[in-house]
């Protein structure tokens, strides 16, 4: 428990520090996390007998993430640096067909009984891991530009705070009040009481955040919290289902006491794209 607490404390400090850093540090840090999570995903596949084309998958993920990050950064201003970032972002995206083709070409030179299974899981890793991280970084640019930094970090910061409060609330309420199993087949410890408690606590944190981060009204912050609570839990259940299908407890061991990075970001991977979609289409920011 002590190791878990120490790891969790430093993990939170690093995450919050990265969100409050400049554009390029912010983007580079989450690119690193994206690739580490993808490495764990491919590692789990290998343990189950699947052989993803990791090199091509990593290159495809890095191109997609960096290209979208540069384009989002460029959307905040019309400076020469931003225009150059936009140019490079589009160039990287136009390289995606080349790297995606490499996934197919690599399989041609292998002697495998199920080549399309390897191809499918290689692409699935990019979709499940890279795209959500890209959407999370894009949250910093979905609001009007900040005059000093060129981006607004309140949304990704608030996202993390509500995500963690949902996880903590679900754990505490489920531990003391949990009676009715949520999806026992995939996650025996999760309960409906814990799920509802986590959503309510995240909503409360969202309301508190609205008092300090006034770019959005309180009802939109609370709506974001509900999205995070519902779809963050879905992401957790999906990852548990995947790990159980291959008889693995933890996705890795990079975080002592917590397991792997995928274990920490499972809810994040489903919630981040949906929060961005909500802000872009529904909140009409």
C-alpha positions as CSV (number, residue, x, y, z in Angstrom):
1,X,0.0,0.0,0.0
2,X,2.9,2.4,0.8
3,X,4.5,1.7,-2.5
4,X,1.2,2.3,-4.3
5,X,0.7,5.6,-2.5
6,X,4.2,6.9,-3.3
7,X,3.9,5.9,-6.9
8,X,0.5,7.5,-7.2
9,X,1.7,10.7,-5.6
10,X,4.6,11.2,-8.0
11,X,2.5,10.1,-10.9
12,X,0.0,12.8,-10.2
13,X,2.7,15.4,-9.8
14,X,4.3,14.6,-13.1
15,X,0.9,14.6,-14.9
16,X,-0.1,17.9,-13.5
17,X,3.3,19.4,-14.2
18,X,3.1,18.2,-17.8
19,X,-0.3,19.8,-18.3
20,X,1.1,23.2,-17.1
21,X,4.1,23.1,-19.3
22,X,4.5,24.8,-22.7
23,X,2.9,23.5,-25.9
24,X,5.9,21.4,-27.0
25,X,6.6,19.9,-23.6
26,X,2.9,19.1,-23.2
27,X,2.7,17.5,-26.6
28,X,6.0,15.6,-26.3
29,X,5.1,14.2,-22.8
30,X,1.8,12.8,-24.0
31,X,3.5,11.4,-27.2
32,X,5.8,9.5,-24.9
33,X,2.9,8.2,-22.8
34,X,1.1,7.3,-26.0
35,X,4.0,5.2,-27.3
36,X,4.6,3.5,-23.9
37,X,0.9,2.5,-23.7
38,X,1.1,1.2,-27.3
39,X,4.2,-0.8,-26.3
40,X,2.2,-2.4,-23.5
41,X,-0.7,-3.1,-25.8
42,X,1.5,-4.9,-28.3
43,X,3.2,-6.7,-25.5
44,X,-0.1,-8.1,-24.3
45,X,-0.9,-9.2,-27.8
46,X,2.4,-11.1,-28.0
47,X,1.7,-12.9,-24.8
48,X,-1.6,-14.1,-26.3
49,X,0.2,-15.5,-29.4
50,X,-0.5,-12.5,-31.8
51,X,2.5,-10.9,-33.5
52,X,1.7,-7.3,-34.3
53,X,4.0,-5.3,-36.6
54,X,5.3,-3.1,-33.8
55,X,7.8,-0.9,-35.7
56,X,5.3,0.2,-38.3
57,X,2.7,0.6,-35.6
58,X,4.9,2.9,-33.6
59,X,5.8,5.0,-36.6
60,X,2.1,5.3,-37.6
61,X,1.1,6.3,-34.1
62,X,3.9,8.9,-33.8
63,X,3.1,10.4,-37.2
64,X,-0.6,10.6,-36.5
65,X,-0.2,12.0,-32.9
66,X,2.4,14.6,-33.9
67,X,0.6,15.7,-37.0
68,X,-2.7,16.4,-35.2
69,X,-0.9,18.0,-32.3
70,X,0.9,20.5,-34.6
71,X,-2.3,21.3,-36.5
72,X,-4.1,22.0,-33.2
73,X,-1.3,24.2,-32.0
74,X,-1.3,26.1,-35.3
75,X,-5.0,26.7,-35.0
76,X,-4.5,29.1,-32.0
77,X,-2.6,31.9,-33.8
78,X,-1.5,33.2,-37.1
79,X,2.2,33.7,-36.2
80,X,4.9,32.5,-38.6
81,X,5.8,29.7,-36.1
82,X,2.2,28.5,-36.0
83,X,2.0,28.6,-39.8
84,X,5.2,26.5,-40.0
85,X,3.7,24.0,-37.5
86,X,0.6,23.7,-39.6
87,X,2.7,22.9,-42.7
88,X,4.7,20.2,-40.9
89,X,1.6,18.8,-39.3
90,X,-0.1,18.3,-42.7
91,X,3.1,16.8,-44.1
92,X,3.2,14.2,-41.3
93,X,-0.4,13.3,-41.9
94,X,0.3,12.8,-45.6
95,X,3.0,10.2,-44.6
96,X,0.4,8.1,-42.8
97,X,-0.5,6.1,-46.0
98,X,3.2,5.1,-46.3
99,X,3.5,4.0,-42.7
100,X,0.2,2.2,-42.8
101,X,1.2,0.4,-46.0
102,X,4.4,-0.7,-44.2
103,X,2.1,-2.7,-41.8
104,X,0.8,-4.7,-44.7
105,X,4.2,-5.0,-46.4
106,X,5.9,-6.4,-43.3
107,X,3.3,-9.1,-43.1
108,X,4.1,-10.2,-46.7
109,X,7.6,-11.2,-45.7
110,X,6.5,-13.2,-42.6
111,X,5.5,-16.8,-42.6
112,X,2.4,-16.7,-40.4
113,X,-0.8,-18.7,-40.3
114,X,-3.0,-15.7,-39.5
115,X,-1.4,-12.6,-41.1
116,X,-4.6,-10.5,-41.0
117,X,-4.9,-11.1,-37.3
118,X,-1.5,-9.5,-36.9
119,X,-2.4,-6.6,-39.2
120,X,-5.7,-6.0,-37.4
121,X,-4.2,-5.9,-33.9
122,X,-1.4,-3.6,-35.1
123,X,-4.0,-1.1,-36.5
124,X,-6.3,-1.6,-33.4
125,X,-3.4,-0.5,-31.2
126,X,-3.1,2.8,-33.1
127,X,-6.8,3.4,-33.0
128,X,-7.4,2.5,-29.4
129,X,-4.3,4.2,-28.0
130,X,-3.0,6.9,-30.3
131,X,-6.3,8.5,-31.2
132,X,-7.5,9.0,-27.6
133,X,-4.2,10.6,-26.6
134,X,-4.5,12.9,-29.7
135,X,-7.9,14.0,-28.6
136,X,-6.7,14.7,-25.1
137,X,-4.0,17.0,-26.3
138,X,-6.6,18.7,-28.6
139,X,-8.6,19.6,-25.4
140,X,-6.0,22.3,-24.8
141,X,-7.0,24.0,-28.0
142,X,-10.8,23.5,-28.1
143,X,-11.3,26.8,-26.2
144,X,-10.3,30.3,-27.4
145,X,-6.5,31.0,-27.2
146,X,-5.0,32.2,-24.0
147,X,-3.3,35.5,-24.6
148,X,-0.1,34.5,-22.7
149,X,0.4,30.8,-23.5
150,X,-1.5,30.4,-26.9
151,X,-3.5,27.6,-25.4
152,X,-5.9,26.9,-22.6
153,X,-4.9,24.1,-20.2
154,X,-7.9,24.3,-17.9
155,X,-9.9,21.7,-19.9
156,X,-7.2,18.9,-19.9
157,X,-6.4,19.8,-16.3
158,X,-10.0,19.7,-15.3
159,X,-10.4,16.4,-17.2
160,X,-7.7,14.8,-15.2
161,X,-9.0,16.0,-11.9
162,X,-12.5,14.7,-12.6
163,X,-11.1,11.4,-14.0
164,X,-9.1,10.8,-10.8
165,X,-12.0,11.9,-8.6
166,X,-14.3,9.4,-10.4
167,X,-11.8,6.6,-9.9
168,X,-11.3,7.4,-6.2
169,X,-14.9,7.9,-5.5
170,X,-15.9,4.7,-7.2
171,X,-13.3,2.8,-5.2
172,X,-14.3,4.2,-1.8
173,X,-18.1,4.0,-2.3
174,X,-17.8,0.6,-3.8
175,X,-15.6,-0.6,-0.9
176,X,-17.9,0.5,1.9
177,X,-21.4,0.5,0.2
178,X,-21.0,-1.8,-2.8
179,X,-23.4,-4.7,-3.0
180,X,-24.7,-5.0,-6.5
181,X,-22.1,-6.2,-9.1
182,X,-21.8,-4.1,-12.2
183,X,-20.1,-6.5,-14.6
184,X,-18.9,-9.4,-12.5
185,X,-17.8,-11.5,-15.5
186,X,-15.2,-8.8,-16.5
187,X,-14.5,-7.0,-13.2
188,X,-15.7,-8.8,-10.0
189,X,-14.9,-5.8,-7.7
190,X,-16.9,-3.2,-9.5
191,X,-20.4,-2.4,-8.2
192,X,-23.4,-0.2,-9.3
193,X,-23.1,1.6,-6.0
194,X,-19.4,2.4,-6.7
195,X,-20.2,3.5,-10.2
196,X,-22.9,5.9,-9.1
197,X,-20.8,7.2,-6.3
198,X,-17.9,7.8,-8.6
199,X,-20.1,9.7,-11.1
200,X,-21.6,11.9,-8.3
201,X,-18.2,12.7,-6.8
202,X,-16.8,13.6,-10.2
203,X,-19.8,15.8,-10.8
204,X,-19.2,17.6,-7.5
205,X,-15.6,18.1,-8.4
206,X,-16.7,19.4,-11.8
207,X,-19.0,22.0,-10.1
208,X,-16.1,23.1,-7.8
209,X,-13.8,23.4,-10.9
210,X,-16.4,25.7,-12.5
211,X,-16.0,28.2,-9.7
212,X,-12.3,28.7,-10.7
213,X,-12.2,27.8,-14.4
214,X,-14.9,30.0,-15.7
215,X,-14.4,29.4,-19.4
216,X,-17.4,27.0,-19.2
217,X,-20.6,27.3,-17.1
218,X,-21.1,24.9,-14.3
219,X,-23.6,22.7,-16.1
220,X,-21.1,22.0,-18.9
221,X,-18.4,21.1,-16.4
222,X,-20.8,18.7,-14.6
223,X,-21.8,17.3,-18.0
224,X,-18.2,16.6,-18.8
225,X,-17.8,14.9,-15.3
226,X,-20.8,12.6,-16.1
227,X,-19.3,11.7,-19.5
228,X,-16.0,10.9,-17.8
229,X,-17.7,8.8,-15.1
230,X,-19.8,6.8,-17.5
231,X,-17.3,6.2,-20.3
232,X,-14.3,6.1,-18.1
233,X,-15.9,3.1,-16.4
234,X,-16.6,1.6,-19.8
235,X,-13.0,1.9,-20.7
236,X,-12.0,0.2,-17.5
237,X,-14.4,-2.7,-18.2
238,X,-13.2,-3.1,-21.8
239,X,-9.5,-3.3,-20.7
240,X,-10.5,-5.8,-17.9
241,X,-12.3,-7.9,-20.6
242,X,-9.2,-7.8,-22.8
243,X,-6.8,-8.8,-20.0
244,X,-9.1,-11.6,-18.9
245,X,-9.4,-12.9,-22.4
246,X,-5.6,-13.5,-22.4
247,X,-5.3,-14.4,-18.7
248,X,-3.2,-11.3,-17.7
249,X,-3.7,-9.4,-14.5
250,X,-1.7,-6.2,-15.2
251,X,-0.8,-4.6,-18.5
252,X,2.8,-4.0,-17.3
253,X,5.0,-3.2,-14.3
254,X,6.2,0.3,-15.0
255,X,4.3,1.8,-12.1
256,X,5.1,-0.1,-8.8
257,X,1.9,-1.0,-7.0
258,X,-0.3,0.1,-9.9
259,X,0.7,-2.2,-12.8
260,X,1.1,-0.8,-16.2
261,X,0.3,2.5,-17.9
262,X,-2.7,1.0,-19.7
263,X,-4.1,0.1,-16.2
264,X,-4.0,3.8,-15.3
265,X,-5.3,5.1,-18.7
266,X,-8.0,2.6,-19.5
267,X,-10.8,5.0,-18.7
268,X,-8.9,7.9,-20.2
269,X,-8.8,6.2,-23.6
270,X,-12.6,6.1,-24.0
271,X,-13.5,9.3,-22.2
272,X,-11.1,11.8,-23.8
273,X,-12.5,11.5,-27.4
274,X,-16.1,11.8,-26.1
275,X,-15.3,14.8,-24.0
276,X,-13.7,16.6,-27.0
277,X,-16.7,15.6,-29.1
278,X,-19.1,17.0,-26.5
279,X,-17.2,20.3,-26.4
280,X,-16.9,20.7,-30.1
281,X,-20.5,19.8,-31.1
282,X,-22.8,20.0,-28.1
283,X,-21.3,22.7,-25.9
284,X,-20.8,24.9,-29.0
285,X,-17.6,26.5,-27.6
